[in-house]
Coordinates of C-alpha atoms in Angstrom, one line a residue:
M10 CA -87.0 55.9 34.6
Y11 CA -87.1 56.5 30.8
K12 CA -90.7 57.2 29.9
I13 CA -92.0 56.8 26.3
S14 CA -95.1 58.7 25.1
P15 CA -97.2 57.3 22.3
T16 CA -95.8 60.0 20.0
S17 CA -92.2 59.2 21.0
L18 CA -92.9 55.4 20.5
L19 CA -94.3 56.2 17.0
V20 CA -91.2 58.2 16.1
S21 CA -88.9 55.4 17.4
L22 CA -90.7 52.7 15.4
S23 CA -90.0 54.7 12.3
I24 CA -86.3 53.5 12.5
P25 CA -87.0 49.7 12.2
S26 CA -89.8 50.4 9.8
I27 CA -87.6 52.3 7.4
V28 CA -84.8 49.7 7.7
L29 CA -87.3 46.9 6.8
L30 CA -88.7 49.0 4.0
H31 CA -85.3 49.3 2.4
L32 CA -84.9 45.5 2.9
I33 CA -88.2 44.7 1.2
C34 CA -87.5 47.0 -1.7
S35 CA -84.0 45.6 -2.2
P36 CA -83.9 42.0 -1.0
Y37 CA -80.9 40.8 -2.9
T38 CA -77.2 41.1 -2.1
K39 CA -73.9 41.8 -3.8
I40 CA -70.4 40.2 -3.8
E41 CA -69.3 42.3 -0.8
E42 CA -71.9 40.5 1.3
S43 CA -71.1 37.1 -0.3
F44 CA -69.2 35.5 2.6
S45 CA -71.6 36.4 5.3
I46 CA -74.8 35.6 3.5
Q47 CA -73.4 32.3 2.1
A48 CA -72.0 31.3 5.5
T49 CA -75.3 32.0 7.2
H50 CA -77.1 29.8 4.6
D51 CA -74.6 27.0 5.1
I52 CA -74.9 27.1 8.9
I53 CA -78.7 27.0 8.6
A54 CA -78.7 24.3 6.0
Y55 CA -76.0 22.0 7.1
G56 CA -75.3 22.9 10.7
I57 CA -71.9 23.4 12.5
P58 CA -69.8 20.2 12.6
R59 CA -68.6 19.5 16.2
T60 CA -65.5 17.4 15.6
N61 CA -64.3 16.0 12.3
G62 CA -66.6 17.9 10.0
T63 CA -65.1 17.2 6.6
Q64 CA -68.3 15.9 5.1
V65 CA -70.4 18.8 6.4
L66 CA -67.8 21.4 5.5
A67 CA -67.7 20.0 2.0
H68 CA -71.1 21.7 1.4
Y69 CA -69.9 25.1 2.6
D70 CA -69.4 27.8 0.0
H71 CA -65.9 28.8 1.2
V72 CA -64.7 25.2 0.8
I73 CA -66.3 24.7 -2.6
Y74 CA -65.1 28.0 -4.0
P75 CA -62.1 29.1 -2.1
G76 CA -61.1 31.6 -4.8
N77 CA -64.1 33.7 -3.9
H78 CA -62.8 34.3 -0.4
P79 CA -59.2 35.5 -0.7
V80 CA -59.3 36.9 2.9
P81 CA -60.8 34.8 5.7
R82 CA -63.6 36.5 7.6
S83 CA -65.1 35.4 10.9
F84 CA -68.0 33.0 11.2
V85 CA -69.1 34.5 14.5
G86 CA -71.5 37.0 13.0
P87 CA -73.1 34.4 10.6
V88 CA -73.4 31.8 13.4
V89 CA -75.3 34.3 15.6
L90 CA -77.4 35.4 12.7
A91 CA -78.3 31.9 11.7
G92 CA -79.2 31.0 15.3
L93 CA -81.5 33.9 15.6
S94 CA -83.1 33.3 12.2
K95 CA -83.7 29.6 12.3
P96 CA -86.9 29.7 14.4
F97 CA -88.6 31.6 11.6
I98 CA -88.0 28.9 9.0
P99 CA -91.2 26.9 9.6
F100 CA -93.2 30.1 8.9
L101 CA -91.5 30.6 5.5
T102 CA -92.1 29.0 2.1
N103 CA -89.0 29.7 0.0
G104 CA -85.4 30.7 0.1
L105 CA -86.0 34.3 -0.8
Q106 CA -88.3 34.7 2.2
L107 CA -85.6 33.1 4.4
Q108 CA -82.9 35.5 3.1
I109 CA -85.2 38.4 3.8
A110 CA -85.8 37.0 7.4
V111 CA -82.1 36.6 7.9
R112 CA -81.3 40.1 6.8
G113 CA -84.3 41.4 8.8
V114 CA -82.8 40.0 12.0
L115 CA -79.6 41.9 11.3
G116 CA -81.5 45.0 10.3
L117 CA -83.6 45.0 13.5
F118 CA -80.4 44.6 15.6
N119 CA -78.9 47.6 14.0
A120 CA -82.2 49.5 14.4
L121 CA -82.1 48.7 18.1
S122 CA -78.6 50.1 18.4
L123 CA -79.8 53.3 16.7
L124 CA -82.7 53.5 19.2
C125 CA -80.2 53.1 22.1
M126 CA -78.4 56.1 20.5
R127 CA -81.6 58.0 20.4
R128 CA -82.1 57.4 24.1
A129 CA -78.6 58.6 24.8
V130 CA -79.3 61.7 22.7
S131 CA -82.4 62.4 24.8
T132 CA -80.4 62.2 28.0
A133 CA -77.5 64.2 26.7
Y134 CA -79.3 66.9 24.6
G135 CA -83.0 66.7 25.4
T136 CA -86.2 65.4 23.9
T137 CA -86.3 67.8 20.9
A138 CA -82.8 66.7 19.9
S139 CA -83.8 63.0 20.1
T140 CA -86.7 63.7 17.7
F141 CA -84.4 65.4 15.3
Y142 CA -81.9 62.5 15.6
V143 CA -84.6 60.1 14.4
L144 CA -85.7 62.4 11.6
F145 CA -82.1 62.9 10.4
Q146 CA -81.3 59.2 10.7
I147 CA -84.4 57.9 8.8
S148 CA -84.0 60.5 6.0
Q149 CA -80.4 59.4 5.4
F150 CA -79.9 56.7 2.8
H151 CA -76.8 54.7 3.5
V152 CA -77.4 53.7 7.1
M153 CA -81.0 52.7 6.5
Y154 CA -80.0 50.8 3.3
Y155 CA -76.9 49.1 4.8
A156 CA -78.5 48.2 8.2
S157 CA -79.8 44.9 7.0
R158 CA -76.9 44.0 4.6
P159 CA -74.8 41.1 5.9
L160 CA -71.5 42.9 5.6
P161 CA -68.9 42.4 8.3
N162 CA -69.1 46.2 8.7
M163 CA -72.8 46.0 9.5
F164 CA -72.3 43.2 12.0
A165 CA -69.8 45.6 13.7
F166 CA -72.0 48.6 13.2
G167 CA -74.5 47.6 15.8
L168 CA -71.9 47.0 18.5
S169 CA -70.0 50.2 17.7
T170 CA -73.2 52.2 17.8
L171 CA -74.1 50.6 21.2
A172 CA -70.6 51.5 22.4
Q173 CA -70.9 55.1 21.2
S174 CA -74.3 55.5 22.9
Q175 CA -72.6 54.6 26.1
L176 CA -69.8 56.9 25.4
L177 CA -72.2 59.8 24.7
L178 CA -73.8 59.2 28.1
F179 CA -70.4 59.0 29.7
K180 CA -69.3 62.3 28.0
S181 CA -72.4 64.2 28.9
T182 CA -72.6 63.3 32.6
N183 CA -70.4 63.3 35.7
A184 CA -67.4 61.2 34.7
K185 CA -66.5 60.4 38.3
S186 CA -69.8 58.6 39.1
P187 CA -69.8 54.8 39.4
R188 CA -72.4 54.6 36.6
S189 CA -70.2 56.6 34.3
G190 CA -67.4 54.2 34.9
R191 CA -69.6 51.2 34.0
R192 CA -70.7 53.0 30.8
L193 CA -67.1 53.6 29.8
R194 CA -66.1 50.0 30.5
L195 CA -69.0 48.7 28.5
A196 CA -68.2 50.9 25.6
L197 CA -64.6 49.7 25.6
Y198 CA -65.7 46.1 25.9
L199 CA -68.0 46.4 22.9
L200 CA -65.5 48.3 20.7
T201 CA -62.7 45.9 21.5
I202 CA -64.8 42.8 20.8
A203 CA -66.1 44.3 17.5
G204 CA -62.6 45.1 16.4
V205 CA -61.1 41.7 17.4
V206 CA -63.9 39.7 15.8
L207 CA -65.6 41.6 13.1
R208 CA -63.6 44.6 11.7
S209 CA -60.1 45.4 12.7
E210 CA -60.4 49.1 11.6
L211 CA -62.4 49.7 14.8
A212 CA -59.1 49.6 16.6
L213 CA -58.5 53.1 15.1
L214 CA -61.8 54.3 16.5
L215 CA -61.0 52.8 19.8
F216 CA -57.6 54.5 19.7
A217 CA -59.1 57.8 18.9
E218 CA -61.6 57.5 21.7
V219 CA -59.0 56.5 24.3
A220 CA -56.6 59.2 23.2
Y221 CA -59.3 61.9 23.6
L222 CA -60.2 60.4 27.0
L223 CA -56.7 60.6 28.2
L224 CA -55.9 64.0 26.7
V225 CA -59.1 65.8 27.7
R226 CA -61.3 63.9 30.1
R227 CA -58.6 62.3 32.2
R228 CA -55.8 64.8 31.5
R229 CA -55.0 65.3 35.3
Q230 CA -54.4 61.6 35.9
P231 CA -53.9 60.0 32.5
M232 CA -51.8 57.1 33.8
A233 CA -54.3 56.2 36.5
A234 CA -57.1 56.1 34.0
L235 CA -55.0 54.0 31.6
I236 CA -54.0 51.5 34.2
N237 CA -57.3 51.3 36.2
E238 CA -59.9 51.7 33.5
I239 CA -58.7 51.5 29.9
L240 CA -56.2 48.6 29.9
P241 CA -58.3 46.2 32.0
A242 CA -61.4 46.9 29.9
G243 CA -59.5 46.5 26.7
A244 CA -57.8 43.3 27.9
V245 CA -61.1 41.7 28.9
G246 CA -62.7 42.7 25.6
A247 CA -59.8 41.3 23.6
L248 CA -59.9 38.0 25.5
I249 CA -63.6 37.6 25.0
G250 CA -63.2 38.5 21.3
L251 CA -60.3 36.0 20.8
A252 CA -62.2 33.3 22.7
L253 CA -65.2 33.8 20.3
T254 CA -63.3 34.0 17.0
V255 CA -60.2 31.8 17.1
P256 CA -61.7 28.4 18.1
L257 CA -64.7 28.7 15.8
D258 CA -62.9 30.1 12.8
S259 CA -59.9 27.8 13.1
H260 CA -62.4 24.9 13.0
L261 CA -64.6 26.1 10.1
W262 CA -61.7 27.5 8.0
R263 CA -59.8 24.2 8.7
D264 CA -56.8 26.0 10.0
R265 CA -54.8 25.1 13.1
L266 CA -54.8 28.6 14.6
L267 CA -56.7 31.4 12.8
W268 CA -57.6 34.9 13.8
P269 CA -59.5 36.1 10.7
E270 CA -59.3 39.9 11.4
F271 CA -55.6 39.8 12.0
A272 CA -55.2 37.8 8.8
A273 CA -57.3 40.4 7.0
F274 CA -55.4 43.3 8.6
W275 CA -52.1 41.7 7.5
F276 CA -53.3 41.0 4.0
N277 CA -55.0 44.4 3.4
T278 CA -52.8 46.8 5.3
V279 CA -49.3 45.4 5.9
Q280 CA -49.1 43.7 2.5
G281 CA -51.1 46.5 0.9
Q282 CA -53.3 44.1 -1.1
S283 CA -56.4 46.2 -0.5
A284 CA -55.2 48.5 -3.3
T285 CA -56.0 45.7 -5.7
W286 CA -59.7 46.7 -5.4
G287 CA -58.9 50.3 -6.3
T288 CA -57.6 53.4 -4.6
S289 CA -59.0 56.8 -3.8
P290 CA -57.4 60.2 -2.9
W291 CA -56.6 60.9 0.7
H292 CA -59.5 63.3 1.1
F293 CA -62.2 60.9 -0.2
Y294 CA -63.8 60.3 3.1
A295 CA -63.9 64.0 4.0
T296 CA -65.1 65.3 0.7
S297 CA -67.2 62.5 -0.6
A298 CA -68.1 59.7 1.8
L299 CA -69.1 61.7 4.9
P300 CA -71.3 64.2 3.0
R301 CA -73.1 61.3 1.2
L302 CA -73.5 59.3 4.5
L303 CA -75.0 62.3 6.3
L304 CA -76.9 63.2 3.1
N305 CA -78.6 66.3 4.4
P306 CA -76.1 69.1 3.9
L307 CA -77.5 71.2 6.7
T308 CA -76.4 68.5 9.2
W309 CA -72.7 69.2 8.6
M310 CA -72.8 72.7 7.3
L311 CA -75.1 74.2 9.9
C312 CA -76.1 71.8 12.8
I313 CA -72.8 70.4 13.8
P314 CA -71.1 73.8 13.9
A315 CA -74.1 75.2 15.9
A316 CA -73.7 72.4 18.4
L317 CA -70.0 73.1 18.7
A318 CA -70.7 76.9 19.1
S319 CA -73.3 76.6 21.8
P320 CA -71.9 76.8 25.3
A321 CA -74.5 74.3 26.5
T322 CA -73.5 71.5 24.1
R323 CA -70.0 72.4 23.1
R324 CA -68.1 70.2 25.5
T325 CA -70.2 67.0 24.8
S326 CA -70.3 67.6 21.1
A327 CA -66.6 68.2 20.8
A328 CA -66.0 65.0 22.7
V329 CA -68.1 63.1 20.1
V330 CA -66.9 64.9 16.9
A331 CA -63.1 65.0 17.7
P332 CA -62.6 61.2 18.0
A333 CA -64.9 60.5 15.0
L334 CA -62.9 62.9 12.7
A335 CA -59.6 61.6 14.1
F336 CA -60.7 58.0 13.1
V337 CA -61.6 59.2 9.6
A338 CA -58.3 61.0 9.3
L339 CA -56.3 58.0 10.4
Y340 CA -58.2 55.7 8.1
S341 CA -57.7 58.0 5.2
G342 CA -54.1 56.9 5.1
L343 CA -55.1 53.5 3.6
P344 CA -55.3 53.8 -0.2
H345 CA -58.3 51.6 -0.7
K346 CA -61.4 53.4 0.5
E347 CA -65.1 52.6 0.6
T348 CA -68.0 54.6 2.1
R349 CA -69.0 51.7 4.3
F350 CA -65.6 51.7 6.0
V351 CA -66.4 54.9 7.9
I352 CA -70.1 54.3 8.5
Y353 CA -69.5 53.8 12.2
V354 CA -69.2 57.5 12.8
V355 CA -72.5 58.5 11.3
P356 CA -74.7 57.9 14.4
G357 CA -72.4 60.0 16.6
L358 CA -72.2 62.8 14.1
T359 CA -76.0 62.7 13.6
A360 CA -76.4 62.9 17.3
V361 CA -74.3 66.1 17.4
A362 CA -76.2 67.5 14.4
S363 CA -79.5 66.8 16.2
S364 CA -78.4 68.9 19.2
G365 CA -77.5 71.8 16.9
A366 CA -80.9 71.5 15.2
A367 CA -82.6 71.6 18.6
W368 CA -80.6 74.6 19.6
I369 CA -81.6 76.5 16.4
V370 CA -85.3 75.6 16.7
A371 CA -85.4 76.6 20.4
R372 CA -84.3 80.1 19.3
R373 CA -86.6 80.5 16.3
A374 CA -88.8 83.1 18.2
K375 CA -85.8 85.2 19.3
A376 CA -84.5 86.4 16.0
R377 CA -85.6 86.2 12.3
V378 CA -82.4 84.4 11.3
Y379 CA -83.1 81.5 13.6
A380 CA -86.7 81.4 12.3
V381 CA -85.4 81.1 8.7
L382 CA -82.8 78.5 9.7
A383 CA -85.4 76.5 11.5
A384 CA -87.7 76.6 8.5
L385 CA -84.9 75.5 6.3
L386 CA -84.1 72.6 8.6
C387 CA -87.7 71.4 8.6
L388 CA -87.8 71.6 4.8
S389 CA -84.5 69.8 4.4
I390 CA -85.7 66.7 6.2
P391 CA -88.4 65.7 3.7
A392 CA -86.2 66.8 0.9
S393 CA -83.5 64.4 2.1
A394 CA -86.1 61.7 2.5
V395 CA -87.2 62.2 -1.2
V396 CA -83.5 61.9 -2.3
S397 CA -83.1 58.8 -0.1
I398 CA -86.2 57.2 -1.7
A399 CA -84.8 57.9 -5.1
L400 CA -81.5 56.4 -4.2
L401 CA -83.3 53.3 -2.9
A402 CA -85.2 52.9 -6.1
L403 CA -82.1 53.2 -8.2
S404 CA -80.1 50.9 -5.9
S405 CA -82.8 48.2 -6.1
L406 CA -82.1 47.9 -9.9
N407 CA -78.5 46.8 -9.3
Y408 CA -79.1 43.1 -8.6
P409 CA -79.7 41.4 -11.9
G410 CA -78.2 38.1 -10.7
G411 CA -80.7 37.8 -7.9
V412 CA -83.6 38.6 -10.3
A413 CA -82.2 36.2 -12.9
L414 CA -82.0 33.2 -10.5
T415 CA -85.5 33.9 -9.3
R416 CA -86.8 34.2 -12.8
L417 CA -84.9 31.0 -13.8
H418 CA -86.9 28.9 -11.3
A419 CA -90.2 30.5 -12.5
L420 CA -89.3 29.7 -16.1
A421 CA -87.8 26.3 -15.6
G422 CA -90.3 25.1 -13.0
P423 CA -93.1 24.2 -15.4
T424 CA -90.7 22.7 -18.0
A425 CA -89.0 20.7 -15.4
A426 CA -92.2 19.5 -13.9
A427 CA -93.5 18.3 -17.2
A428 CA -90.3 16.6 -18.1
A429 CA -90.2 14.8 -14.7
A430 CA -93.9 13.8 -15.2
L431 CA -94.6 14.3 -11.5
G432 CA -97.0 17.3 -11.3
D433 CA -99.7 17.3 -8.7
A434 CA -99.4 13.5 -8.0
T435 CA -96.1 14.0 -6.4
H436 CA -97.3 17.0 -4.4
Q437 CA -100.2 15.0 -3.0
A438 CA -98.0 12.1 -2.0
P439 CA -96.9 11.9 1.7
L440 CA -93.7 13.6 2.6
S441 CA -91.9 10.3 3.3
S442 CA -92.6 9.0 -0.1
R443 CA -91.7 12.2 -1.8
V444 CA -88.2 12.4 -0.3
S445 CA -87.6 8.7 -1.2
Q446 CA -88.2 9.2 -4.9
Q447 CA -85.3 9.6 -7.2
P448 CA -85.3 13.2 -8.2
R449 CA -84.5 14.5 -11.7
E450 CA -81.3 16.4 -11.9
I451 CA -81.2 19.9 -13.3
A452 CA -77.8 21.6 -13.5
V453 CA -77.3 25.4 -13.7
H454 CA -74.2 27.4 -14.4
I455 CA -74.1 30.8 -12.8
D456 CA -71.4 33.1 -14.2
T457 CA -69.4 35.8 -12.3
L458 CA -71.7 38.7 -12.9
A459 CA -74.7 36.8 -11.8
F460 CA -73.3 35.6 -8.4
H461 CA -71.7 39.0 -7.9
T462 CA -75.1 40.7 -8.2
G463 CA -77.4 38.6 -6.0
A464 CA -77.4 34.9 -7.0
T465 CA -77.0 33.5 -3.5
H466 CA -77.5 30.0 -2.0
F467 CA -80.7 31.2 -0.4
L468 CA -82.2 31.7 -3.8
E469 CA -81.3 28.2 -4.9
Q470 CA -83.8 25.3 -4.6
P471 CA -82.5 23.1 -1.8
P472 CA -82.3 19.3 -2.4
P473 CA -85.7 17.7 -1.8
D474 CA -84.3 15.4 0.8
S475 CA -82.5 18.1 2.8
A476 CA -83.5 19.4 6.2
L477 CA -83.9 22.9 4.9
A478 CA -86.3 21.8 2.1
S479 CA -88.3 19.8 4.6
L480 CA -88.6 22.8 6.9
L481 CA -89.6 25.2 4.1
L482 CA -92.1 22.5 2.9
V483 CA -93.7 22.5 6.3
G484 CA -94.2 26.2 6.1
S485 CA -95.5 26.0 2.6
E486 CA -98.0 23.2 3.3
A487 CA -99.2 25.1 6.4
R488 CA -100.4 27.8 3.8
G489 CA -101.6 25.3 1.2
G490 CA -98.6 25.8 -1.0
R491 CA -96.1 23.6 -2.7
G492 CA -92.9 24.5 -0.8
S493 CA -89.5 25.4 -2.1
G494 CA -88.5 22.6 -4.4
G495 CA -89.9 19.8 -2.3
G496 CA -93.1 19.3 -4.2
E497 CA -91.7 18.2 -7.6
A498 CA -88.8 15.8 -6.6
I499 CA -86.3 17.8 -8.7
R500 CA -82.7 18.1 -7.5
W501 CA -81.2 21.3 -8.7
S502 CA -77.4 21.7 -8.7
Y503 CA -75.6 25.0 -9.2
D504 CA -72.1 25.8 -10.4
K505 CA -70.3 29.1 -9.9
T506 CA -67.0 28.2 -11.6
D507 CA -65.2 31.6 -12.0
E508 CA -63.4 32.2 -15.3
K509 CA -60.9 34.4 -13.3
F510 CA -59.6 31.3 -11.5
Y511 CA -60.4 28.5 -14.0
P512 CA -60.3 30.0 -17.5
D513 CA -59.4 26.7 -19.2
T514 CA -62.3 24.9 -17.5
L515 CA -64.9 27.3 -19.0
R516 CA -63.4 26.7 -22.5
S517 CA -64.2 23.0 -22.3
V518 CA -67.1 21.4 -24.2
A519 CA -67.5 18.8 -21.5
F520 CA -67.9 21.4 -18.8
W521 CA -70.8 23.1 -20.6
D522 CA -72.4 19.9 -21.6
R523 CA -73.3 19.2 -17.9
F524 CA -75.8 22.1 -17.8
E525 CA -79.5 22.4 -18.7
W526 CA -79.6 26.1 -17.9
A527 CA -77.1 29.0 -17.6
L528 CA -77.1 32.6 -16.3
V529 CA -74.5 34.4 -18.3
E530 CA -73.5 37.9 -19.1
E531 CA -72.3 37.0 -22.6
P532 CA -74.1 34.1 -24.4
A533 CA -71.2 33.6 -26.8
R534 CA -69.1 32.2 -24.0
A535 CA -71.5 29.3 -23.5
I536 CA -70.2 26.4 -25.7
G537 CA -72.9 24.4 -27.4
A538 CA -76.4 25.0 -28.6
W539 CA -78.4 27.4 -26.4
E540 CA -81.4 29.6 -26.6
V541 CA -81.9 32.9 -24.8
V542 CA -85.1 32.4 -22.9
E543 CA -85.1 35.8 -21.1
T544 CA -82.8 38.8 -20.7
V545 CA -82.6 40.5 -17.3
Y546 CA -81.8 44.2 -17.4
G547 CA -79.9 46.2 -14.8
Y548 CA -79.3 49.8 -13.9
A549 CA -77.2 51.7 -16.4
G550 CA -77.3 55.2 -15.0
V551 CA -79.5 58.3 -15.2
R552 CA -79.7 59.3 -18.8
L553 CA -80.3 62.7 -20.4
L554 CA -82.6 62.1 -23.3
G555 CA -82.7 64.4 -26.3
S556 CA -85.6 65.4 -28.4
G557 CA -87.1 62.3 -30.0
E558 CA -85.0 59.9 -28.0
E559 CA -87.0 57.3 -26.3
L560 CA -86.3 54.4 -23.9
G561 CA -87.8 51.0 -24.7
F562 CA -89.9 49.5 -22.0
E563 CA -87.1 47.2 -20.7
E564 CA -84.6 50.0 -20.9
D565 CA -86.8 52.3 -18.8
G566 CA -86.0 52.0 -15.1
V567 CA -89.3 53.6 -14.1
G568 CA -91.3 50.9 -15.9
V569 CA -89.2 48.2 -14.4
L570 CA -89.6 49.5 -10.9
L571 CA -93.4 49.8 -11.4
Q572 CA -93.6 46.3 -12.8
R573 CA -91.6 44.7 -10.0
G574 CA -93.5 46.6 -7.4
L575 CA -97.0 46.2 -8.7
G576 CA -96.8 43.3 -11.1
E577 CA -98.5 43.3 -14.5
G578 CA -102.1 44.3 -14.3
K579 CA -104.6 47.1 -14.6
V580 CA -103.0 49.1 -11.7
W581 CA -99.6 48.9 -13.2
S582 CA -100.9 49.7 -16.7
S583 CA -102.8 52.8 -15.4
I584 CA -99.8 54.2 -13.5
W585 CA -97.4 53.5 -16.4
K586 CA -99.7 55.4 -18.8
G587 CA -100.0 58.2 -16.2
W588 CA -96.2 58.4 -16.0
K589 CA -95.8 58.5 -19.7
G590 CA -98.3 61.4 -19.7
V591 CA -96.2 63.2 -17.2
E592 CA -93.2 62.6 -19.5
R593 CA -95.0 64.1 -22.5
V594 CA -95.9 67.2 -20.5
G595 CA -92.4 67.5 -19.2
R596 CA -90.9 67.1 -22.7
G597 CA -93.2 69.9 -23.9
V598 CA -91.8 72.2 -21.2
L599 CA -88.2 71.2 -21.7
S600 CA -88.1 71.4 -25.5
G601 CA -88.4 67.7 -26.0
R602 CA -85.7 66.8 -23.5
W603 CA -86.2 64.4 -20.5
V604 CA -84.3 62.6 -17.8
G605 CA -84.7 58.8 -17.7
I606 CA -83.4 55.9 -15.6
G607 CA -81.4 53.8 -18.1
M608 CA -81.4 50.0 -18.1
E609 CA -79.2 47.7 -20.1
P610 CA -79.0 43.9 -20.7
K611 CA -77.0 42.3 -17.9
I612 CA -77.8 38.6 -17.5
R613 CA -79.2 36.2 -20.1
I614 CA -81.1 33.1 -19.0
L615 CA -80.0 30.3 -21.4
R616 CA -81.6 26.9 -22.0
R617 CA -79.8 24.0 -23.5
L618 CA -81.0 22.8 -26.9
R619 CA -80.4 19.1 -26.9
G620 CA -80.0 17.4 -30.3
V621 CA -79.0 20.6 -32.0
T622 CA -75.5 21.0 -33.5

């Protein structure tokens, strides 16, 4: 039986804790996550129609804005995520909290899969290696940051990591035992289901694993292994995956027979349309993506080679590294490349690195070179953690759309409440009378940059008579609050018409005349009389400042981070003054030069000026 000491438990809890820390620090999403986060919202807010669901589906984002979803993705992940998140709604008070809860559920699932990998590392390589595995994993940036992001890759990540944990146990133990056979079958089930339902590129990882198994582990009887183990497991996994995705997605995408991942594979790979989003050189994954994913250079420069060199760990480590690198090599043939496309191999490579680290540390008393390497390893982990924290801080500044929509409601709320003449009288009325009142309409236009950088449906105020508004209102009233839009009988409506697909529409006076507020990148594009109420700044890169060159407060990312984290007050003011003092000292040492986090105007919050020509 696997025993957990208090220290080991504390180390294990660091994985979900760091995942949630990244989520809280960066709660908004980007366009890559748009389908999954919007679909999860729509399922929670409107439910899944059972039969003829035209009226319900008319509220779904992919139906209203089909141009934003050129390739169909599966609803299976959002359906599961919505179902697991819905019980938390009565305890929440607004849409941002609900978005955080939804992402938190996904993040905790992926954290659980990483903990299963830690347990496999402990069995395969020992307790010290399992501790190094956690330390390496939490000091990386990308896995911790992406773990809670509703990308199809991250829905698949948890299943692929669970599969690889079973494969690690299979590769490190007696392959002929019945338990090893069950582990292999479970791994094949999980990889196949994840590939069929969530991300088709996992077929390459499955192929790499199967090829290694037949060529190395089952080389004496490859056909028997193929017929008796691999094909049956793959067939069962494929049938389960197809049974999950085809009926549900055909229904929700309003298609007779749809397999989203096959459609995406055909569109991106066979037709080559993925190149529309940019291309990278063939070596991008090897020379850029993997080093950034692993972050700590000693993991791949020192620890993985040590694990492959050690006789005690060589066989198991090679069985993990070879399929992972084969997957990366095969995937490098596709011109369009993104770091997240190969994130599945990180847990396995980190596991191998942890075994190499344990091997080095165990020999630190035998020779001075091992003592030096062990010291470097121990120093590299907090150094990587510092870099990871810095990347988290910078990344959190990349969501001006989410910030702008949140600020819009804060700015427009008092104005709208006064115009509606409702105030506290409405809030104090019974819920039944509140939802029966005729709400005032407030229309908002959200431009492309705003909804690409965080303006999701979760951040919108739900209609006061909707089920979601009522549930959030219950949570708010339980805490003595006003709820999410239910207390002022205001019906907000949001438009995301994209100029890319409807250029003529956005040049129409009648189109702009519908809106009271707008979130736009360029105010000149808004036709009519508008005033800029507030400007939301976003990350513009790390800047090298010359002597005498200063950043204004809104252009200084450090000040923005402190303000968002602490709010305006004495604590924020004291820390800000202290930071400026550090800057003055630093400039004195560096001949007036300094390094700053640059910010630039991204989104303008506009308010309509009625009666002005």
